[in-house]
Amino acid sequence: MEKRTELYRGKAKTVFTTDDPERLILQFRNDTSAFDGEKVEQLDRKGMVNNKFNNFIMAKLEAAGIPTQLDRVLSDTETLVKRLDMIPVECVIRNFAAGSLVRRLGVTEGQALNPPTFEQFLKNDALHDPMINESIAISFGWATAEQLARMKQLTYQVNDVLSALFDEAGMMLVDFKLEFGVDGDGNIVLGDEFSPDGCRLWDKETRKKLDKDRFRQGLGGVVEAYEEVAARLGIAL
Ligand code: TMP
Ligand code: ASP
């Protein structure tokens, strides 16, 4: 597999083309960003940890029947993935109240949400990822009603699989964000990444934060927390 040109540089990952038009390389960098790129720092080992974390989670989801873009790991920080046309709609499920939900509604952090909530945000840093809904996404042509329905169904499926996985390892999956794309056959496929950068994970007993909120809130021990989550899941780093 030959790495060719840089296609896209995100806040934490760079995407490269390859000699195969159907395959891309995701490179996980140490850059850590919060508040839509307002706060950025380099955190040692984070690229490697997130790459291995993402591969472990995507393989679990594939095994559970959820289509993902994962192909194979290439190095500590690089993974080969299927090329997708990404849909700019971020799907968020919350099992417990935190983050923007607490700010928006003034509810208590940690309040259990039964059933879990489902929200959609437009992927647009300049606009700070505004909350949208299905009607808006359809009217602007970002996705069809069928695609949005499939994304919602898959996001709930991911929640079932991963809530159980983290629960068994002594953690609460508080909330998470997924991004989807369309493959060459028109199927909706899970893309981007699943790592502690894009979800909230708390220790079940102490409610200690083990995710990117440690960086957002300046709590320190960011990568150490990610490594602790990986160790609890049995991910070899
Ligand atoms: P929020 O509480 O800021 O709306 O975020 C909900 C979850 O989604 C949280 O785990 C962080 C994740 N998320 C991202 O990773 N990137 C984003 O751009 C957004 C809007 C949320
Ligand atoms: N991922 C977004 C950012 O970099 C939002 C966040 O995680 O706070 O800036």
PDB file of C-alpha atoms and ligand atoms in Angstrom:
ATOM      1  CA  MET A   1       0.000   0.000   0.000  1.00  0.00           C
ATOM      2  CA  GLU A   2       1.575   3.255  -1.110  1.00  0.00           C
ATOM      3  CA  LYS A   3       0.802   6.517   0.711  1.00  0.00           C
ATOM      4  CA  ARG A   4       0.263   9.342  -1.802  1.00  0.00           C
ATOM      5  CA  THR A   5      -0.973  12.874  -1.125  1.00  0.00           C
ATOM      6  CA  GLU A   6      -2.589  14.632   1.831  1.00  0.00           C
ATOM      7  CA  LEU A   7      -6.315  14.819   1.151  1.00  0.00           C
ATOM      8  CA  TYR A   8      -7.551  16.496   4.330  1.00  0.00           C
ATOM      9  CA  ARG A   9      -6.017  17.706   7.587  1.00  0.00           C
ATOM     10  CA  GLY A  10      -8.443  17.608  10.499  1.00  0.00           C
ATOM     11  CA  LYS A  11      -7.810  18.768  14.057  1.00  0.00           C
ATOM     12  CA  ALA A  12      -6.451  15.419  15.257  1.00  0.00           C
ATOM     13  CA  LYS A  13      -6.093  13.246  12.136  1.00  0.00           C
ATOM     14  CA  THR A  14      -4.711  13.613   8.623  1.00  0.00           C
ATOM     15  CA  VAL A  15      -6.220  11.693   5.698  1.00  0.00           C
ATOM     16  CA  PHE A  16      -3.993  10.527   2.825  1.00  0.00           C
ATOM     17  CA  THR A  17      -4.828   9.032  -0.559  1.00  0.00           C
ATOM     18  CA  THR A  18      -3.184   5.748  -1.556  1.00  0.00           C
ATOM     19  CA  ASP A  19      -2.446   3.947  -4.832  1.00  0.00           C
ATOM     20  CA  ASP A  20      -5.861   2.257  -4.404  1.00  0.00           C
ATOM     21  CA  PRO A  21      -8.680   4.764  -5.203  1.00  0.00           C
ATOM     22  CA  GLU A  22     -10.975   2.872  -2.794  1.00  0.00           C
ATOM     23  CA  ARG A  23      -8.611   3.134   0.183  1.00  0.00           C
ATOM     24  CA  LEU A  24      -7.387   6.024   2.359  1.00  0.00           C
ATOM     25  CA  ILE A  25      -4.907   6.214   5.218  1.00  0.00           C
ATOM     26  CA  LEU A  26      -5.950   7.807   8.531  1.00  0.00           C
ATOM     27  CA  GLN A  27      -3.003   9.168  10.489  1.00  0.00           C
ATOM     28  CA  PHE A  28      -3.708   9.843  14.164  1.00  0.00           C
ATOM     29  CA  ARG A  29      -1.666  12.819  15.384  1.00  0.00           C
ATOM     30  CA  ASN A  30      -0.785  13.917  18.928  1.00  0.00           C
ATOM     31  CA  ASP A  31      -2.691  17.185  18.404  1.00  0.00           C
ATOM     32  CA  THR A  32      -5.497  17.544  20.897  1.00  0.00           C
ATOM     33  CA  SER A  33      -8.148  20.143  20.263  1.00  0.00           C
ATOM     34  CA  ALA A  34     -11.120  21.468  22.184  1.00  0.00           C
ATOM     35  CA  PHE A  35     -13.750  24.151  21.701  1.00  0.00           C
ATOM     36  CA  ASP A  36     -13.629  23.753  17.908  1.00  0.00           C
ATOM     37  CA  GLY A  37      -9.907  24.295  17.648  1.00  0.00           C
ATOM     38  CA  GLU A  38      -9.654  27.194  20.139  1.00  0.00           C
ATOM     39  CA  LYS A  39      -7.455  25.158  22.494  1.00  0.00           C
ATOM     40  CA  VAL A  40      -4.822  22.938  20.858  1.00  0.00           C
ATOM     41  CA  GLU A  41      -1.936  21.044  22.454  1.00  0.00           C
ATOM     42  CA  GLN A  42       0.376  18.211  21.530  1.00  0.00           C
ATOM     43  CA  LEU A  43       0.015  15.294  23.925  1.00  0.00           C
ATOM     44  CA  ASP A  44       2.721  12.622  23.763  1.00  0.00           C
ATOM     45  CA  ARG A  45       1.527   9.133  22.689  1.00  0.00           C
ATOM     46  CA  LYS A  46      -2.063  10.268  22.052  1.00  0.00           C
ATOM     47  CA  GLY A  47      -1.945   9.491  18.313  1.00  0.00           C
ATOM     48  CA  MET A  48      -0.744   5.959  18.982  1.00  0.00           C
ATOM     49  CA  VAL A  49      -3.222   5.370  21.814  1.00  0.00           C
ATOM     50  CA  ASN A  50      -6.203   6.637  19.789  1.00  0.00           C
ATOM     51  CA  ASN A  51      -5.210   4.651  16.699  1.00  0.00           C
ATOM     52  CA  LYS A  52      -5.063   1.401  18.687  1.00  0.00           C
ATOM     53  CA  PHE A  53      -8.185   2.301  20.650  1.00  0.00           C
ATOM     54  CA  ASN A  54     -10.126   3.061  17.466  1.00  0.00           C
ATOM     55  CA  ASN A  55      -9.041  -0.176  15.806  1.00  0.00           C
ATOM     56  CA  PHE A  56     -10.088  -2.212  18.827  1.00  0.00           C
ATOM     57  CA  ILE A  57     -13.527  -0.561  19.017  1.00  0.00           C
ATOM     58  CA  MET A  58     -14.186  -0.663  15.254  1.00  0.00           C
ATOM     59  CA  ALA A  59     -13.313  -4.391  15.184  1.00  0.00           C
ATOM     60  CA  LYS A  60     -15.802  -4.997  18.042  1.00  0.00           C
ATOM     61  CA  LEU A  61     -18.485  -3.077  16.147  1.00  0.00           C
ATOM     62  CA  GLU A  62     -17.791  -4.973  12.898  1.00  0.00           C
ATOM     63  CA  ALA A  63     -18.099  -8.238  14.844  1.00  0.00           C
ATOM     64  CA  ALA A  64     -21.501  -7.029  16.078  1.00  0.00           C
ATOM     65  CA  GLY A  65     -22.656  -6.469  12.482  1.00  0.00           C
ATOM     66  CA  ILE A  66     -22.114  -2.698  12.223  1.00  0.00           C
ATOM     67  CA  PRO A  67     -20.424  -1.712   8.933  1.00  0.00           C
ATOM     68  CA  THR A  68     -17.259   0.342   9.540  1.00  0.00           C
ATOM     69  CA  GLN A  69     -14.605   1.787   7.256  1.00  0.00           C
ATOM     70  CA  LEU A  70     -11.822  -0.172   9.006  1.00  0.00           C
ATOM     71  CA  ASP A  71      -9.540  -2.192   6.758  1.00  0.00           C
ATOM     72  CA  ARG A  72      -6.267  -2.856   8.617  1.00  0.00           C
ATOM     73  CA  VAL A  73      -3.691  -1.268  10.888  1.00  0.00           C
ATOM     74  CA  LEU A  74      -0.562  -0.069   9.082  1.00  0.00           C
ATOM     75  CA  SER A  75       1.587   1.304  11.917  1.00  0.00           C
ATOM     76  CA  ASP A  76       1.347   2.666  15.475  1.00  0.00           C
ATOM     77  CA  THR A  77      -0.415   5.786  14.213  1.00  0.00           C
ATOM     78  CA  GLU A  78      -1.799   4.837  10.778  1.00  0.00           C
ATOM     79  CA  THR A  79      -4.772   2.777   9.639  1.00  0.00           C
ATOM     80  CA  LEU A  80      -5.982   1.829   6.189  1.00  0.00           C
ATOM     81  CA  VAL A  81      -9.692   2.553   5.692  1.00  0.00           C
ATOM     82  CA  LYS A  82     -12.312   2.279   2.965  1.00  0.00           C
ATOM     83  CA  ARG A  83     -12.929   5.535   1.142  1.00  0.00           C
ATOM     84  CA  LEU A  84     -16.295   7.063   2.058  1.00  0.00           C
ATOM     85  CA  ASP A  85     -18.163  10.198   1.056  1.00  0.00           C
ATOM     86  CA  MET A  86     -18.582  11.678   4.517  1.00  0.00           C
ATOM     87  CA  ILE A  87     -21.942  13.098   5.606  1.00  0.00           C
ATOM     88  CA  PRO A  88     -21.475  16.367   7.597  1.00  0.00           C
ATOM     89  CA  VAL A  89     -23.996  15.366  10.281  1.00  0.00           C
ATOM     90  CA  GLU A  90     -22.607  14.302  13.668  1.00  0.00           C
ATOM     91  CA  CYS A  91     -24.773  11.815  15.587  1.00  0.00           C
ATOM     92  CA  VAL A  92     -24.678  12.014  19.394  1.00  0.00           C
ATOM     93  CA  ILE A  93     -26.250   9.645  21.913  1.00  0.00           C
ATOM     94  CA  ARG A  94     -26.298  10.485  25.607  1.00  0.00           C
ATOM     95  CA  ASN A  95     -26.892   7.966  28.390  1.00  0.00           C
ATOM     96  CA  PHE A  96     -26.176  10.506  31.141  1.00  0.00           C
ATOM     97  CA  ALA A  97     -26.381  14.305  31.055  1.00  0.00           C
ATOM     98  CA  ALA A  98     -23.080  16.153  30.487  1.00  0.00           C
ATOM     99  CA  GLY A  99     -21.432  18.796  28.324  1.00  0.00           C
ATOM    100  CA  SER A 100     -23.588  20.915  26.045  1.00  0.00           C
ATOM    101  CA  LEU A 101     -26.828  19.276  27.239  1.00  0.00           C
ATOM    102  CA  VAL A 102     -26.149  20.473  30.794  1.00  0.00           C
ATOM    103  CA  ARG A 103     -25.246  23.966  29.538  1.00  0.00           C
ATOM    104  CA  ARG A 104     -28.300  24.153  27.261  1.00  0.00           C
ATOM    105  CA  LEU A 105     -30.965  22.828  29.658  1.00  0.00           C
ATOM    106  CA  GLY A 106     -29.463  23.550  33.078  1.00  0.00           C
ATOM    107  CA  VAL A 107     -29.911  19.915  34.172  1.00  0.00           C
ATOM    108  CA  THR A 108     -27.646  18.124  36.663  1.00  0.00           C
ATOM    109  CA  GLU A 109     -24.487  16.534  35.299  1.00  0.00           C
ATOM    110  CA  GLY A 110     -24.679  12.755  35.609  1.00  0.00           C
ATOM    111  CA  GLN A 111     -28.484  12.535  35.529  1.00  0.00           C
ATOM    112  CA  ALA A 112     -29.448   9.250  33.819  1.00  0.00           C
ATOM    113  CA  LEU A 113     -31.355   9.668  30.559  1.00  0.00           C
ATOM    114  CA  ASN A 114     -34.053   7.058  29.976  1.00  0.00           C
ATOM    115  CA  PRO A 115     -34.303   6.387  27.114  1.00  0.00           C
ATOM    116  CA  PRO A 116     -30.938   7.708  25.877  1.00  0.00           C
ATOM    117  CA  THR A 117     -31.216  10.929  23.836  1.00  0.00           C
ATOM    118  CA  PHE A 118     -30.264  11.236  20.160  1.00  0.00           C
ATOM    119  CA  GLU A 119     -29.045  14.563  18.739  1.00  0.00           C
ATOM    120  CA  GLN A 120     -27.566  15.752  15.449  1.00  0.00           C
ATOM    121  CA  PHE A 121     -25.013  18.504  14.895  1.00  0.00           C
ATOM    122  CA  LEU A 122     -23.664  20.051  11.707  1.00  0.00           C
ATOM    123  CA  LYS A 123     -19.925  19.411  11.334  1.00  0.00           C
ATOM    124  CA  ASN A 124     -18.734  23.003  10.969  1.00  0.00           C
ATOM    125  CA  ASP A 125     -16.040  24.425  13.291  1.00  0.00           C
ATOM    126  CA  ALA A 126     -16.574  28.021  12.129  1.00  0.00           C
ATOM    127  CA  LEU A 127     -20.206  27.787  13.288  1.00  0.00           C
ATOM    128  CA  HIS A 128     -19.264  25.723  16.404  1.00  0.00           C
ATOM    129  CA  ASP A 129     -21.106  22.588  15.222  1.00  0.00           C
ATOM    130  CA  PRO A 130     -24.662  23.952  15.611  1.00  0.00           C
ATOM    131  CA  MET A 131     -27.421  21.585  16.617  1.00  0.00           C
ATOM    132  CA  ILE A 132     -29.629  20.638  13.657  1.00  0.00           C
ATOM    133  CA  ASN A 133     -32.408  18.148  13.020  1.00  0.00           C
ATOM    134  CA  GLU A 134     -33.505  15.698  10.339  1.00  0.00           C
ATOM    135  CA  SER A 135     -35.708  18.210   8.545  1.00  0.00           C
ATOM    136  CA  ILE A 136     -32.863  20.716   8.179  1.00  0.00           C
ATOM    137  CA  ALA A 137     -30.395  18.045   7.018  1.00  0.00           C
ATOM    138  CA  ILE A 138     -32.837  16.861   4.345  1.00  0.00           C
ATOM    139  CA  SER A 139     -33.769  20.352   3.125  1.00  0.00           C
ATOM    140  CA  PHE A 140     -30.121  21.328   2.675  1.00  0.00           C
ATOM    141  CA  GLY A 141     -29.308  18.038   0.954  1.00  0.00           C
ATOM    142  CA  TRP A 142     -26.734  16.902   3.532  1.00  0.00           C
ATOM    143  CA  ALA A 143     -28.393  13.462   3.711  1.00  0.00           C
ATOM    144  CA  THR A 144     -31.613  11.760   2.634  1.00  0.00           C
ATOM    145  CA  ALA A 145     -34.350  10.713   5.052  1.00  0.00           C
ATOM    146  CA  GLU A 146     -33.364   7.064   4.459  1.00  0.00           C
ATOM    147  CA  GLN A 147     -29.703   7.760   5.182  1.00  0.00           C
ATOM    148  CA  LEU A 148     -30.566   9.669   8.374  1.00  0.00           C
ATOM    149  CA  ALA A 149     -32.835   6.854   9.551  1.00  0.00           C
ATOM    150  CA  ARG A 150     -30.041   4.323   9.009  1.00  0.00           C
ATOM    151  CA  MET A 151     -27.509   6.550  10.817  1.00  0.00           C
ATOM    152  CA  LYS A 152     -29.823   6.816  13.810  1.00  0.00           C
ATOM    153  CA  GLN A 153     -30.459   3.067  13.880  1.00  0.00           C
ATOM    154  CA  LEU A 154     -26.714   2.308  13.698  1.00  0.00           C
ATOM    155  CA  THR A 155     -25.893   4.894  16.397  1.00  0.00           C
ATOM    156  CA  TYR A 156     -28.338   3.206  18.799  1.00  0.00           C
ATOM    157  CA  GLN A 157     -26.834  -0.188  17.901  1.00  0.00           C
ATOM    158  CA  VAL A 158     -23.342   1.151  18.651  1.00  0.00           C
ATOM    159  CA  ASN A 159     -24.657   2.424  21.989  1.00  0.00           C
ATOM    160  CA  ASP A 160     -25.943  -1.031  22.943  1.00  0.00           C
ATOM    161  CA  VAL A 161     -22.665  -2.746  22.034  1.00  0.00           C
ATOM    162  CA  LEU A 162     -20.339  -0.184  23.612  1.00  0.00           C
ATOM    163  CA  SER A 163     -22.377   0.569  26.759  1.00  0.00           C
ATOM    164  CA  ALA A 164     -22.143  -3.148  27.604  1.00  0.00           C
ATOM    165  CA  LEU A 165     -18.431  -3.294  26.723  1.00  0.00           C
ATOM    166  CA  PHE A 166     -17.496  -0.322  28.925  1.00  0.00           C
ATOM    167  CA  ASP A 167     -19.844  -1.425  31.719  1.00  0.00           C
ATOM    168  CA  GLU A 168     -18.078  -4.793  31.927  1.00  0.00           C
ATOM    169  CA  ALA A 169     -14.789  -2.887  32.235  1.00  0.00           C
ATOM    170  CA  GLY A 170     -16.114  -0.735  35.130  1.00  0.00           C
ATOM    171  CA  MET A 171     -16.968   2.395  33.130  1.00  0.00           C
ATOM    172  CA  MET A 172     -20.031   4.410  32.144  1.00  0.00           C
ATOM    173  CA  LEU A 173     -20.382   5.411  28.494  1.00  0.00           C
ATOM    174  CA  VAL A 174     -21.849   8.851  29.247  1.00  0.00           C
ATOM    175  CA  ASP A 175     -22.153  10.042  25.625  1.00  0.00           C
ATOM    176  CA  PHE A 176     -20.436   9.790  22.259  1.00  0.00           C
ATOM    177  CA  LYS A 177     -20.357  11.225  18.741  1.00  0.00           C
ATOM    178  CA  LEU A 178     -20.289   9.250  15.486  1.00  0.00           C
ATOM    179  CA  GLU A 179     -19.763  10.285  11.868  1.00  0.00           C
ATOM    180  CA  PHE A 180     -20.959   8.274   8.886  1.00  0.00           C
ATOM    181  CA  GLY A 181     -20.215   8.169   5.182  1.00  0.00           C
ATOM    182  CA  VAL A 182     -21.498   6.509   2.035  1.00  0.00           C
ATOM    183  CA  ASP A 183     -19.456   3.775   0.321  1.00  0.00           C
ATOM    184  CA  GLY A 184     -19.263   3.049  -3.419  1.00  0.00           C
ATOM    185  CA  ASP A 185     -22.381   0.844  -3.224  1.00  0.00           C
ATOM    186  CA  GLY A 186     -24.447   3.531  -1.490  1.00  0.00           C
ATOM    187  CA  ASN A 187     -24.315   1.896   1.954  1.00  0.00           C
ATOM    188  CA  ILE A 188     -24.108   3.956   5.136  1.00  0.00           C
ATOM    189  CA  VAL A 189     -20.835   3.043   6.867  1.00  0.00           C
ATOM    190  CA  LEU A 190     -19.390   4.198  10.206  1.00  0.00           C
ATOM    191  CA  GLY A 191     -16.356   6.434   9.579  1.00  0.00           C
ATOM    192  CA  ASP A 192     -14.066   8.832  11.457  1.00  0.00           C
ATOM    193  CA  GLU A 193     -13.016   7.363  14.820  1.00  0.00           C
ATOM    194  CA  PHE A 194     -14.187   6.128  18.186  1.00  0.00           C
ATOM    195  CA  SER A 195     -11.746   7.141  20.925  1.00  0.00           C
ATOM    196  CA  PRO A 196     -11.819   9.038  24.256  1.00  0.00           C
ATOM    197  CA  ASP A 197     -11.495  12.207  22.127  1.00  0.00           C
ATOM    198  CA  GLY A 198     -15.096  11.828  20.941  1.00  0.00           C
ATOM    199  CA  CYS A 199     -16.935  10.287  23.878  1.00  0.00           C
ATOM    200  CA  ARG A 200     -17.308  10.668  27.619  1.00  0.00           C
ATOM    201  CA  LEU A 201     -16.272   7.801  29.885  1.00  0.00           C
ATOM    202  CA  TRP A 202     -16.530   7.847  33.671  1.00  0.00           C
ATOM    203  CA  ASP A 203     -15.358   5.334  36.235  1.00  0.00           C
ATOM    204  CA  LYS A 204     -18.503   3.574  37.495  1.00  0.00           C
ATOM    205  CA  GLU A 205     -17.589   3.808  41.194  1.00  0.00           C
ATOM    206  CA  THR A 206     -15.854   7.187  41.505  1.00  0.00           C
ATOM    207  CA  ARG A 207     -17.239   8.908  38.362  1.00  0.00           C
ATOM    208  CA  LYS A 208     -13.659   9.991  37.582  1.00  0.00           C
ATOM    209  CA  LYS A 209     -13.502  11.430  34.052  1.00  0.00           C
ATOM    210  CA  LEU A 210     -11.409   9.285  31.701  1.00  0.00           C
ATOM    211  CA  ASP A 211     -11.943  11.171  28.418  1.00  0.00           C
ATOM    212  CA  LYS A 212     -11.218  14.465  26.637  1.00  0.00           C
ATOM    213  CA  ASP A 213     -13.079  16.436  29.314  1.00  0.00           C
ATOM    214  CA  ARG A 214      -9.765  16.115  31.248  1.00  0.00           C
ATOM    215  CA  PHE A 215      -8.236  18.286  28.506  1.00  0.00           C
ATOM    216  CA  ARG A 216     -11.239  20.613  28.058  1.00  0.00           C
ATOM    217  CA  GLN A 217     -11.406  21.250  31.809  1.00  0.00           C
ATOM    218  CA  GLY A 218      -7.608  21.344  32.401  1.00  0.00           C
ATOM    219  CA  LEU A 219      -7.724  18.384  34.802  1.00  0.00           C
ATOM    220  CA  GLY A 220      -4.385  16.932  33.595  1.00  0.00           C
ATOM    221  CA  GLY A 221      -3.493  13.265  33.109  1.00  0.00           C
ATOM    222  CA  VAL A 222      -5.245  13.168  29.736  1.00  0.00           C
ATOM    223  CA  VAL A 223      -3.273  10.473  27.916  1.00  0.00           C
ATOM    224  CA  GLU A 224      -2.766   8.598  31.201  1.00  0.00           C
ATOM    225  CA  ALA A 225      -6.569   8.359  31.487  1.00  0.00           C
ATOM    226  CA  TYR A 226      -6.882   7.123  27.877  1.00  0.00           C
ATOM    227  CA  GLU A 227      -4.220   4.504  28.664  1.00  0.00           C
ATOM    228  CA  GLU A 228      -6.132   3.440  31.759  1.00  0.00           C
ATOM    229  CA  VAL A 229      -9.286   2.926  29.670  1.00  0.00           C
ATOM    230  CA  ALA A 230      -7.269   0.929  27.119  1.00  0.00           C
ATOM    231  CA  ALA A 231      -5.754  -1.240  29.861  1.00  0.00           C
ATOM    232  CA  ARG A 232      -9.195  -1.950  31.358  1.00  0.00           C
ATOM    233  CA  LEU A 233     -10.409  -3.067  27.919  1.00  0.00           C
ATOM    234  CA  GLY A 234      -7.319  -5.261  27.438  1.00  0.00           C
ATOM    235  CA  ILE A 235      -5.981  -3.199  24.511  1.00  0.00           C
ATOM    236  CA  ALA A 236      -2.224  -3.773  24.078  1.00  0.00           C
ATOM    237  CA  LEU A 237      -0.446  -0.423  23.577  1.00  0.00           C
TER     238      LEU A 237
HETATM  239  P1  TMP B   1     -21.378  17.883  23.695  1.00  0.00           P
HETATM  240  O1  TMP B   1     -21.788  17.606  25.103  1.00  0.00           O
HETATM  241  O2  TMP B   1     -20.254  18.891  23.574  1.00  0.00           O
HETATM  242  O3  TMP B   1     -22.533  18.202  22.790  1.00  0.00           O
HETATM  243  O4  TMP B   1     -20.743  16.528  23.134  1.00  0.00           O
HETATM  244  C1  TMP B   1     -21.411  15.307  23.207  1.00  0.00           C
HETATM  245  C2  TMP B   1     -20.441  14.176  22.907  1.00  0.00           C
HETATM  246  O5  TMP B   1     -20.051  14.217  21.540  1.00  0.00           O
HETATM  247  C3  TMP B   1     -19.141  14.250  23.695  1.00  0.00           C
HETATM  248  O6  TMP B   1     -18.728  12.915  23.993  1.00  0.00           O
HETATM  249  C4  TMP B   1     -18.157  14.897  22.765  1.00  0.00           C
HETATM  250  C5  TMP B   1     -18.659  14.464  21.417  1.00  0.00           C
HETATM  251  N1  TMP B   1     -18.476  15.470  20.375  1.00  0.00           N
HETATM  252  C6  TMP B   1     -17.296  15.481  19.650  1.00  0.00           C
HETATM  253  O7  TMP B   1     -16.423  14.632  19.868  1.00  0.00           O
HETATM  254  N2  TMP B   1     -17.133  16.416  18.688  1.00  0.00           N
HETATM  255  C7  TMP B   1     -18.066  17.330  18.390  1.00  0.00           C
HETATM  256  O8  TMP B   1     -17.836  18.132  17.491  1.00  0.00           O
HETATM  257  C8  TMP B   1     -19.305  17.295  19.127  1.00  0.00           C
HETATM  258  C9  TMP B   1     -20.398  18.298  18.846  1.00  0.00           C
HETATM  259  C10 TMP B   1     -19.449  16.371  20.106  1.00  0.00           C
HETATM  260  N1  ASP B   2     -13.677  18.121  18.758  1.00  0.00           N
HETATM  261  C1  ASP B   2     -14.009  19.510  18.862  1.00  0.00           C
HETATM  262  C2  ASP B   2     -12.719  20.348  18.884  1.00  0.00           C
HETATM  263  O1  ASP B   2     -11.812  20.315  18.726  1.00  0.00           O
HETATM  264  C3  ASP B   2     -14.918  19.847  19.983  1.00  0.00           C
HETATM  265  C4  ASP B   2     -14.430  19.445  21.345  1.00  0.00           C
HETATM  266  O2  ASP B   2     -14.059  18.301  21.508  1.00  0.00           O
HETATM  267  O3  ASP B   2     -14.502  20.238  22.293  1.00  0.00           O
HETATM  268  O4  ASP B   2     -12.328  21.304  19.012  1.00  0.00           O
END
